[in-house]
Structure formats: C-alpha cells, structure tokens
Coordinates of C-alpha atoms and ligand atoms in Angstrom, one line a residue:
M1 CA 128.5 68.6 76.8
S2 CA 125.1 67.5 78.2
D3 CA 121.9 69.1 76.9
T4 CA 121.4 71.1 80.1
A5 CA 125.0 72.3 80.1
K6 CA 124.4 73.8 76.6
M7 CA 121.3 75.8 77.8
K8 CA 121.5 79.5 78.5
H9 CA 121.8 79.8 82.3
Y10 CA 120.4 82.7 84.3
D11 CA 120.6 83.6 88.0
V12 CA 116.8 83.9 88.2
A13 CA 113.9 82.8 86.0
I14 CA 110.7 84.7 86.7
I15 CA 107.4 83.1 85.5
G16 CA 104.8 85.8 84.9
A17 CA 105.2 89.5 84.1
G18 CA 102.3 90.9 86.1
A19 CA 103.0 93.6 88.7
T20 CA 104.7 91.3 91.1
G21 CA 106.9 89.4 88.5
L22 CA 108.1 92.6 86.9
T23 CA 108.8 94.3 90.3
A24 CA 110.8 91.2 91.3
A25 CA 112.7 91.4 88.0
C26 CA 113.5 95.2 88.4
A27 CA 114.4 94.8 92.1
M28 CA 116.7 91.8 91.4
A29 CA 118.4 93.7 88.6
E30 CA 119.2 96.4 91.1
E31 CA 121.0 93.6 93.1
G32 CA 123.1 92.8 90.0
L33 CA 121.4 89.4 89.1
E34 CA 120.9 88.2 85.6
I35 CA 117.2 87.5 85.0
V36 CA 114.9 86.0 82.4
C37 CA 111.2 86.8 82.7
F38 CA 108.5 84.8 80.8
D39 CA 105.0 85.8 79.8
K40 CA 102.8 86.1 76.8
S41 CA 103.1 89.9 76.7
F42 CA 105.0 92.6 78.5
G43 CA 103.2 95.8 79.4
F44 CA 99.5 96.0 79.9
E45 CA 96.6 97.1 77.8
G46 CA 94.3 97.2 80.7
E47 CA 91.2 98.9 79.3
K48 CA 91.5 97.1 76.0
K49 CA 91.6 93.8 77.9
G50 CA 88.6 95.0 80.0
D51 CA 90.6 95.4 83.2
T52 CA 89.8 98.8 84.6
R53 CA 90.9 98.3 88.2
T54 CA 93.0 100.9 90.0
I55 CA 95.6 99.9 92.6
A56 CA 96.0 101.7 95.9
L57 CA 99.7 101.5 96.6
L58 CA 100.7 102.0 100.2
Q59 CA 103.7 104.2 101.0
N60 CA 106.3 101.5 101.4
S61 CA 105.3 100.1 98.0
V62 CA 105.8 103.6 96.6
Y63 CA 109.3 103.7 98.2
L64 CA 110.1 100.4 96.5
L65 CA 109.0 101.7 93.1
Q66 CA 111.2 104.8 93.8
N67 CA 114.2 102.7 94.7
I68 CA 113.9 100.7 91.5
S69 CA 113.5 103.9 89.4
V70 CA 110.0 103.1 88.3
W71 CA 108.0 105.6 90.3
E72 CA 108.8 108.6 88.1
K73 CA 106.9 106.8 85.3
C74 CA 104.0 106.2 87.6
L75 CA 103.7 109.6 89.2
P76 CA 102.0 111.4 86.3
F77 CA 99.1 109.0 86.7
A78 CA 99.0 108.6 90.5
E79 CA 96.9 110.5 93.1
P80 CA 97.8 110.8 96.8
L81 CA 95.6 109.2 99.4
N82 CA 95.5 111.4 102.5
I83 CA 92.4 110.2 104.4
M84 CA 90.9 106.7 104.6
K85 CA 87.3 106.6 105.7
V86 CA 85.3 103.6 106.8
V87 CA 81.5 103.9 106.8
D88 CA 79.2 101.2 108.2
D89 CA 76.4 100.8 105.6
T90 CA 75.1 97.5 106.8
G91 CA 72.0 98.9 108.6
R92 CA 72.6 96.4 111.3
F93 CA 72.4 96.8 115.1
P94 CA 74.3 98.0 116.9
P95 CA 75.4 100.6 114.3
V96 CA 79.2 100.9 113.8
P97 CA 80.4 104.6 113.9
S98 CA 82.1 105.9 110.8
A99 CA 85.9 106.4 111.3
S100 CA 88.4 108.5 109.4
F101 CA 92.1 107.8 109.4
K102 CA 94.4 110.8 108.5
A103 CA 97.9 110.2 107.1
S104 CA 99.0 113.4 108.8
E105 CA 98.6 111.7 112.2
L106 CA 101.5 109.4 111.2
G107 CA 103.8 111.9 109.4
P108 CA 104.2 114.1 106.3
D109 CA 103.6 111.4 103.7
P110 CA 100.3 110.4 102.3
F111 CA 99.1 106.8 103.1
G112 CA 100.0 106.0 99.5
Y113 CA 98.9 106.6 95.9
N114 CA 96.2 105.3 93.7
I115 CA 97.1 104.4 90.1
P116 CA 95.4 102.6 87.2
N117 CA 96.7 99.0 87.1
D118 CA 97.6 99.2 83.4
R119 CA 99.8 102.3 84.0
L120 CA 101.6 100.6 86.8
V121 CA 102.3 97.4 84.9
S122 CA 103.3 99.3 81.8
A123 CA 105.8 101.5 83.8
L124 CA 107.4 98.4 85.2
A125 CA 107.5 96.6 81.8
E126 CA 109.1 99.7 80.2
H127 CA 111.8 99.9 82.9
A128 CA 112.5 96.1 82.7
A129 CA 112.9 96.4 78.9
T130 CA 115.7 99.0 79.4
S131 CA 117.7 96.9 81.8
S132 CA 120.6 95.0 80.4
D133 CA 120.3 92.5 83.2
I134 CA 116.7 91.5 82.3
T135 CA 115.7 89.3 79.3
L136 CA 112.0 89.5 78.5
S137 CA 111.1 86.2 76.9
Q138 CA 107.8 86.1 75.1
T139 CA 106.0 82.8 75.1
K140 CA 102.4 81.6 75.0
R141 CA 103.2 79.9 78.4
V142 CA 105.9 78.1 80.3
V143 CA 104.9 74.4 80.4
S144 CA 107.5 72.8 82.6
I145 CA 109.7 73.8 85.5
K146 CA 112.0 71.0 86.8
N147 CA 113.6 71.8 90.2
R148 CA 116.9 69.8 90.1
A149 CA 119.6 69.6 92.8
D150 CA 122.0 72.0 90.9
K151 CA 119.6 74.2 88.9
A152 CA 116.0 74.5 87.6
I153 CA 115.1 73.8 83.9
I154 CA 112.4 76.0 82.5
T155 CA 110.6 75.1 79.3
P156 CA 108.4 77.4 77.3
V157 CA 105.8 75.8 75.0
D158 CA 107.3 77.6 72.0
G159 CA 111.0 78.2 72.7
N160 CA 114.2 76.8 74.0
P161 CA 114.5 75.5 77.5
V162 CA 116.8 77.6 79.8
S163 CA 118.3 76.9 83.2
A164 CA 118.3 79.1 86.3
S165 CA 119.5 78.9 89.9
L166 CA 116.3 80.3 91.3
V167 CA 112.7 80.3 90.0
V168 CA 110.3 83.0 91.0
G169 CA 106.7 81.9 90.5
A170 CA 104.8 85.1 89.8
D171 CA 102.3 83.4 87.5
G172 CA 99.1 84.2 89.3
A173 CA 96.4 82.2 91.2
H174 CA 96.6 79.1 89.0
S175 CA 100.4 79.0 89.2
L176 CA 102.3 76.3 87.3
A177 CA 105.4 77.2 89.2
R178 CA 103.6 76.4 92.5
A179 CA 102.2 73.1 91.2
Q180 CA 105.6 72.0 89.7
A181 CA 107.3 72.7 93.0
G182 CA 104.8 70.4 94.7
I183 CA 103.3 73.2 96.9
K184 CA 99.8 72.6 98.0
T185 CA 97.2 75.4 98.7
N186 CA 94.2 76.1 100.8
S187 CA 91.6 77.9 98.7
W188 CA 88.0 78.9 99.1
N189 CA 85.2 80.9 97.4
Y190 CA 83.2 83.8 98.7
N191 CA 80.1 83.8 96.6
Q192 CA 80.8 87.5 95.9
T193 CA 81.8 89.4 92.8
A194 CA 83.8 92.6 92.6
I195 CA 83.0 95.1 89.9
A196 CA 85.9 97.4 89.1
C197 CA 85.8 100.6 87.0
W198 CA 86.5 104.3 87.4
F199 CA 84.0 107.2 87.2
E200 CA 83.9 111.0 87.0
H201 CA 82.0 113.0 89.6
S202 CA 81.0 116.7 90.1
L203 CA 82.3 117.2 93.7
P204 CA 86.0 117.1 94.6
H205 CA 87.1 113.9 96.4
Q206 CA 89.5 115.8 98.6
N207 CA 91.9 112.8 98.5
I208 CA 89.6 110.8 100.7
S209 CA 89.3 107.0 100.0
T210 CA 86.1 105.7 101.4
E211 CA 85.2 102.1 102.2
F212 CA 81.4 101.6 102.6
H213 CA 80.9 98.3 104.5
R214 CA 77.7 96.8 103.1
K215 CA 75.9 93.5 103.8
A216 CA 77.1 92.0 100.5
G217 CA 80.7 93.2 101.0
P218 CA 82.6 96.5 100.7
L219 CA 82.1 99.3 98.2
V220 CA 85.4 101.2 97.9
V221 CA 86.0 104.6 96.1
V222 CA 89.6 105.6 95.7
P223 CA 90.7 109.0 94.4
M224 CA 92.2 109.4 91.0
Q225 CA 93.6 112.6 89.4
G226 CA 90.9 115.2 88.8
N227 CA 87.3 114.7 89.8
K228 CA 87.6 111.0 89.2
C229 CA 87.7 107.9 91.4
G230 CA 88.4 104.2 91.1
L231 CA 85.6 101.9 92.2
V232 CA 85.5 98.4 93.7
W233 CA 81.9 97.4 94.3
V234 CA 81.5 93.9 95.9
E235 CA 78.1 92.3 95.5
T236 CA 76.4 88.9 95.4
P237 CA 77.1 87.3 92.0
A238 CA 73.4 87.8 91.0
N239 CA 73.5 91.5 91.9
A240 CA 76.8 92.0 90.2
N241 CA 75.5 90.5 87.0
R242 CA 72.6 92.8 87.2
L243 CA 74.9 95.8 87.7
M244 CA 77.1 94.7 84.9
D245 CA 74.1 94.6 82.5
L246 CA 72.9 98.2 83.4
D247 CA 73.6 101.0 80.9
E248 CA 76.0 103.7 81.9
A249 CA 73.4 106.2 83.0
E250 CA 71.5 103.7 85.2
F251 CA 74.7 102.3 86.7
A252 CA 75.8 105.9 87.5
R253 CA 72.5 106.6 89.2
Q254 CA 72.7 103.5 91.3
L255 CA 76.3 104.2 92.2
K256 CA 75.4 107.8 93.3
E257 CA 72.7 106.3 95.6
A258 CA 75.2 103.7 96.9
V259 CA 77.7 106.4 97.9
H260 CA 74.9 108.6 99.3
G261 CA 75.6 111.4 96.8
S262 CA 78.9 112.1 98.6
L263 CA 80.7 112.8 95.3
G264 CA 77.8 114.7 93.7
T265 CA 76.6 113.8 90.2
I266 CA 78.3 110.9 88.5
N267 CA 78.9 111.9 84.9
K268 CA 80.9 109.2 83.2
V269 CA 81.6 105.6 84.1
S270 CA 84.4 103.6 82.4
R271 CA 84.0 100.1 81.1
R272 CA 83.3 97.8 84.0
S273 CA 85.1 94.5 84.8
A274 CA 83.9 91.8 87.1
F275 CA 86.1 89.6 89.3
P276 CA 84.6 86.6 91.2
L277 CA 86.1 86.7 94.6
S278 CA 88.1 83.8 96.1
G279 CA 90.8 83.3 98.7
L280 CA 94.0 81.2 98.4
V281 CA 97.1 80.7 100.5
A282 CA 100.0 78.4 99.7
N283 CA 101.0 75.9 102.4
R284 CA 104.6 76.9 101.8
F285 CA 106.0 80.0 100.0
A286 CA 109.2 78.3 98.8
K287 CA 110.2 74.8 97.9
G288 CA 112.9 73.1 95.7
R289 CA 114.4 76.1 93.8
T290 CA 111.1 77.9 93.6
V291 CA 109.8 80.9 95.6
L292 CA 106.2 82.2 95.2
V293 CA 105.3 85.9 95.0
G294 CA 101.9 87.7 94.6
H295 CA 98.8 85.8 93.6
A296 CA 100.8 82.6 93.2
A297 CA 101.3 82.7 97.0
H298 CA 98.1 84.4 98.2
V299 CA 94.8 85.7 96.9
L300 CA 92.7 88.0 99.1
P301 CA 89.4 89.8 98.6
P302 CA 90.0 93.5 97.6
I303 CA 89.6 95.0 101.1
G304 CA 91.9 97.6 102.6
A305 CA 94.3 97.6 99.6
Q306 CA 96.3 94.6 100.9
G307 CA 96.7 92.3 97.8
L308 CA 99.3 93.7 95.6
N309 CA 101.0 95.6 98.4
L310 CA 101.6 92.2 100.0
G311 CA 102.9 90.9 96.7
L312 CA 105.3 93.8 96.4
R313 CA 106.6 92.9 99.8
D314 CA 107.2 89.4 98.6
A315 CA 109.1 90.7 95.5
A316 CA 111.3 93.1 97.6
M317 CA 112.0 90.3 100.1
I318 CA 113.2 87.8 97.6
A319 CA 115.3 90.4 95.8
D320 CA 117.0 91.2 99.2
I321 CA 117.6 87.6 100.2
A322 CA 118.9 86.5 96.7
G323 CA 121.0 89.7 96.5
K324 CA 122.8 88.9 99.7
A325 CA 123.3 85.3 98.7
F326 CA 124.8 86.5 95.4
I327 CA 127.3 88.8 97.2
R328 CA 128.3 85.8 99.4
A329 CA 128.6 83.7 96.2
E330 CA 126.0 81.2 97.6
D331 CA 123.6 79.1 95.5
L332 CA 120.7 81.4 94.8
G333 CA 118.2 78.6 94.8
G334 CA 119.9 76.7 97.6
A335 CA 118.3 75.5 100.8
G336 CA 119.4 78.6 102.7
V337 CA 117.7 81.1 100.4
I338 CA 114.5 78.9 100.1
A339 CA 114.2 78.4 103.9
E340 CA 114.9 82.1 104.6
Y341 CA 112.3 83.4 102.2
D342 CA 109.6 81.1 103.5
R343 CA 110.4 82.1 107.1
Q344 CA 110.5 85.9 106.3
R345 CA 107.2 86.0 104.5
R346 CA 105.1 83.6 106.6
S347 CA 103.8 85.8 109.3
D348 CA 103.0 88.8 107.1
I349 CA 101.1 86.7 104.5
M350 CA 99.3 84.6 107.1
S351 CA 98.2 87.5 109.3
R352 CA 97.0 89.6 106.3
T353 CA 95.1 86.6 104.9
F354 CA 93.4 86.0 108.2
A355 CA 92.6 89.7 108.9
V356 CA 91.1 90.4 105.4
D357 CA 89.2 87.1 105.4
F358 CA 87.8 87.8 108.9
L359 CA 86.8 91.4 108.0
N360 CA 85.0 90.2 104.9
R361 CA 83.2 87.4 106.8
T362 CA 82.1 89.8 109.6
L363 CA 80.3 91.8 106.8
L364 CA 78.8 88.7 105.2
H365 CA 77.7 87.1 108.5
G366 CA 76.9 90.3 110.4
W367 CA 73.6 88.7 111.5
F368 CA 75.6 87.2 114.3
P369 CA 75.1 90.0 116.8
P370 CA 78.4 89.5 118.8
L371 CA 80.4 90.2 115.6
Q372 CA 78.5 93.4 114.8
A373 CA 78.9 94.5 118.4
T374 CA 82.7 93.7 118.3
R375 CA 83.0 95.9 115.2
A376 CA 81.1 98.7 116.9
I377 CA 83.2 98.6 120.0
G378 CA 86.4 98.3 118.1
V379 CA 85.8 101.3 115.9
G380 CA 84.5 103.3 118.9
L381 CA 87.8 102.6 120.7
L382 CA 89.8 103.6 117.6
K383 CA 88.0 107.0 117.6
L384 CA 88.5 107.6 121.3
L385 CA 92.2 106.4 121.6
P386 CA 94.7 108.1 119.3
P387 CA 97.6 105.9 120.3
L388 CA 95.5 102.8 119.4
R389 CA 94.4 104.4 116.2
K390 CA 98.0 105.2 115.2
A391 CA 99.1 101.6 116.0
V392 CA 96.2 100.2 113.9
M393 CA 97.0 102.6 111.0
R394 CA 100.7 101.6 111.1
E395 CA 99.9 97.9 111.1
G396 CA 97.1 98.0 108.5
I397 CA 98.1 100.8 106.2
A398 CA 101.8 101.5 106.8
P399 CA 103.3 98.2 108.1
Q400 CA 106.9 98.7 109.1
R401 CA 107.9 95.4 110.6
N402 CA 110.3 93.1 108.8
L403 CA 110.5 95.1 105.6
P404 CA 113.5 94.8 103.3
P405 CA 115.7 97.9 102.8
L406 CA 114.3 98.5 99.3
M407 CA 110.9 99.4 100.9
Y408 CA 112.3 102.4 102.9
S409 CA 112.7 105.9 101.7
R410 CA 116.4 106.6 100.7
Ligands
FAD1 C1 89.0 94.4 91.7 C2 90.3 94.4 92.4 C3 90.9 95.5 92.9 C4 92.2 95.4 93.6 N1 92.7 96.5 94.2 C5 93.9 96.4 94.8 C6 94.4 97.6 95.5 O1 93.8 98.7 95.5 N2 95.6 97.4 96.1 C7 96.3 96.2 96.1 O2 97.4 96.1 96.8 N3 95.8 95.1 95.5 C8 94.6 95.2 94.8 N4 94.1 94.1 94.2 C9 94.9 92.9 94.1 C10 95.9 92.9 92.9 O3 95.2 93.3 91.7 C11 96.7 91.6 92.8 O4 97.3 91.4 94.0 C12 97.7 91.6 91.7 O5 97.1 92.0 90.4 C13 98.4 90.3 91.6 O6 99.4 90.4 90.6 P1 100.4 89.2 90.3 O7 101.5 89.8 89.4 O8 100.8 88.4 91.4 O9 99.5 88.2 89.4 P2 98.8 88.4 88.0 O10 98.4 89.8 87.7 O11 97.7 87.4 87.9 O12 99.9 88.1 86.9 C14 100.3 86.8 86.6 C15 101.0 86.8 85.3 O13 101.6 85.5 85.0 C16 101.4 85.1 83.7 N5 101.4 83.7 83.6 C17 100.5 82.8 84.2 N6 100.8 81.5 83.9 C18 101.9 81.6 83.1 C19 102.7 80.6 82.5 N7 102.5 79.3 82.6 N8 103.8 81.0 81.7 C20 104.1 82.3 81.6 N9 103.4 83.3 82.2 C21 102.3 82.9 82.9 C22 100.0 85.8 83.3 O14 100.0 86.0 81.9 C23 100.1 87.1 84.1 O15 100.7 88.1 83.3 C24 92.9 94.2 93.6 C25 92.3 93.0 93.0 C26 91.0 93.1 92.4 C27 90.4 91.9 91.8

C-alpha cells in the first residue's frame, strides 16, 4: 500500500475553525459528509484574547444557524435588530439627510440579531464537537496542502497527514489554503483602524442600530441585550491609537459626544480591540480541490454588517453544492464542484466588495463634491420612494438572490 493509501481519508478537510470554517463543517455534516477540521483551538475565548467585537447577523444567516441546529445556543446572547439608521456626520455640503430603515416594512422578522463573536464561535464549536461526522483536529497549524488529481493531502505541523476529496480554505486573510492552491489576490489598505468593544448606557437602544458616517469612516452602534451596545468606531490610525490609550471614563465621555448623547450616559466600556482595516478579494474562489470561504476569499471594512454574512453564504453554498455531488456519487473536489462554487459565489462577493469599498471611499474622499451630492440625492430618494427603499433594504440587508436552501426559514 502506498503512503497516501494508508492515510485516513475524509470527504472534506476544513482548514480553520473560525465562524466560517465551523459553519461549513456543521452545514456539511447536515449533508452527510465526513469532515475533518483543523485549527489551534476550537471555541473562542474572545474577551480573554482581547477580541470584543459583536457580529450583526442578517436574517438569512440566522436561518442558516437555525437549520444547522446552532441558533438555540446563540439565542440567549442575541438581540434583535429592528431598525437600521444612517446618520451623516461628515459636516460636509450638501448635507445628507438621516435615513431609518424599518424591518417591519419587509415583513414580521427583524433584520437580524447582534451577538458577541465569542458566543457565536463557541456555539458553533460546541455543536461541531457533538457531531459524529466532524473530527476536530487540534494542530499548531496546517503547513502543507497538496491538491492532487485524485485527492488532496493535508499535513499539520505536529500530526499525521490526512487525505480529503475537497479542501475548504477557511483560514483567514493570510490563507495557506489559498496560496497552496495557487490563487492570487487583489489587496489594499485603507489607512483606517476600527476600534471594537461594547458599552453600557442609560437610555434604551430601542433595537435601533445606528451608523454614523464620519469623515474618518463609520461609527456603528449595534444593540445588545439590556442597555448595552456593540461599537465599531473607525478612525485614522493616529486617532485610533489615541482613543485606545484613553482611560475608560475619558473614552466613555468622547464616545457619548460622538453619538451625540443619543444613548444617554455611558457607564461602562469593555476592553477595546483595534483592527487595522484592509481589503482583499481572491481572483478565484476555487481551484484544484480547494474552495475558499470567509476571510480567505474576501476581506471588507466593517460597514453594513456584510463581512461574516457574506462568509456564511460561502459556507452554505459549498455545503449545498458538495451535498448534491455526494448524493450523485460524484468526486467532491472534482472539476464540476470547483467550477460550480466559483460561478455561484462570484457575483455576490464581487458586488459586495465593490459596494462596501465604494461607500467607505465616499466617506474618506467626500471632499469631492459630486460624491457628497450623489449620497445626498440617493438618500433623499430612498426616503421619498418606499418601493426603492424596500428594494435597497432587500439587496443590502436581506439579500434573497441565489441563496442555498439552508439559508431559508424551514
Ligand atoms: C471590528 C469588526 C467588526 C465586524 N463586524 C461584523 C458584523 O457585524 N457582521 C459581519 O457580518 N461581519 C463583521 N465583521 C467581519 C467578520 O468578523 C469576519 O468576516 C469573520 O470574522 C471572518 O471569519 P473567518 O472564519 O473567515 O476568518 P477568521 O476568523 O480569521 O478565522 C480563521 C481561522 O483559521 C485558523 N487558521 C489560520 N491559518 C491556519 C493554518 N495554517 N492551519 C490551521 N488553522 C489556521 C485561525 O486560527 C482562525 O481560527 C467584523 C470585522 C471586524 C474587524
């Protein structure tokens, strides 16, 4: 027997157990596939690791988590998002009117739910650990992924190599899976840093998520349970460093000023984490026997809650395509699956990347009067024309086109 024939073989090897890798694992287990998932740890100790971000999950992402039996573990920590408000705080001319988007205009469901990232990843990891179809393989890191004609060989630095028919690269922005598949990227920096944390406030948030558009970037407050909100505050790197160095009381005072006192007094602020902002999009989303999901495929600035929601659509799509190939007894990493995944994900990923990048740049380069005027006219039209507003809400907040069945309510 050859060395590779002696290896343990899996249907799918997932590199990375962040939110997208674990979701792909749980969704593929629903399709009956045998999966191995590699990472240095499973579950998340967010605050201990200094990551205090919260994640606004849009409704189709919530349906996905319901359909893979993870949502019940998330619900105790999640808060519904009923209204999305956009406030122009750039002070530029012409002023852009504020706009509120109500979920009730689209139907009975909220736009989605906000949940601490650590709770989401832990819920996924807990569920994956109970599945007999998922092997969680702890390793310092995977160091080699060879895409061969008949299977892929995956080698962890500190364990035995395994083989798999399909590799899911869920290993983040610096993806090894992407590099080893020979997939190139376009990447860029924004000269912006996002500060993420949560804070307690005296006035109720009324389930309103507000995005203040400022010259340095957006400042977003997203409701959490109780009188508490998640914060993403985008600033120039120098200002972000200054804000990170402030003591809690002074940070709370400056935050209260930045949100114009809309949430009353700010009593308590969690540990803050800083994320330098960059953008990245892979030239292809699948090659060889490897498909890319989440940050391995695309990195966007945190505007309009697009990043992970896009990654969860990747995860649901590969589960659907691989699940169907499995039923037809086809090669899970064969040319058909690989081409189909790339085709199905291309327009969603490219259009979101372009839209988020464009919105961010209109804030940064708002000195260019036509851009500011275009924003002002656009928002004015949205306020005046309910059908246009609903169409924009559907596309931006509740996209329905080309979703796999796992992302609909059952
Ligand atoms: C401040 C901030 C706020 C955000 N808010 C939102 C929001 O409200 N809504 C939203 O949709 N998105 C949001 N996002 C985006 C979201 O956080 C990301 O899209 C998401 O975390 C990406 O997850 P991922 O699983 O693809 O990658 P990661 O979380 O980076 O996970 C990659 C995993 O791969 C592992 N790994 C890497 N290399 C290897 C290797 N060689 N071997 C084994 N394992 C490896 C790593 O250990 C890690 O666990 C926000 C982002 C930021 C910065």
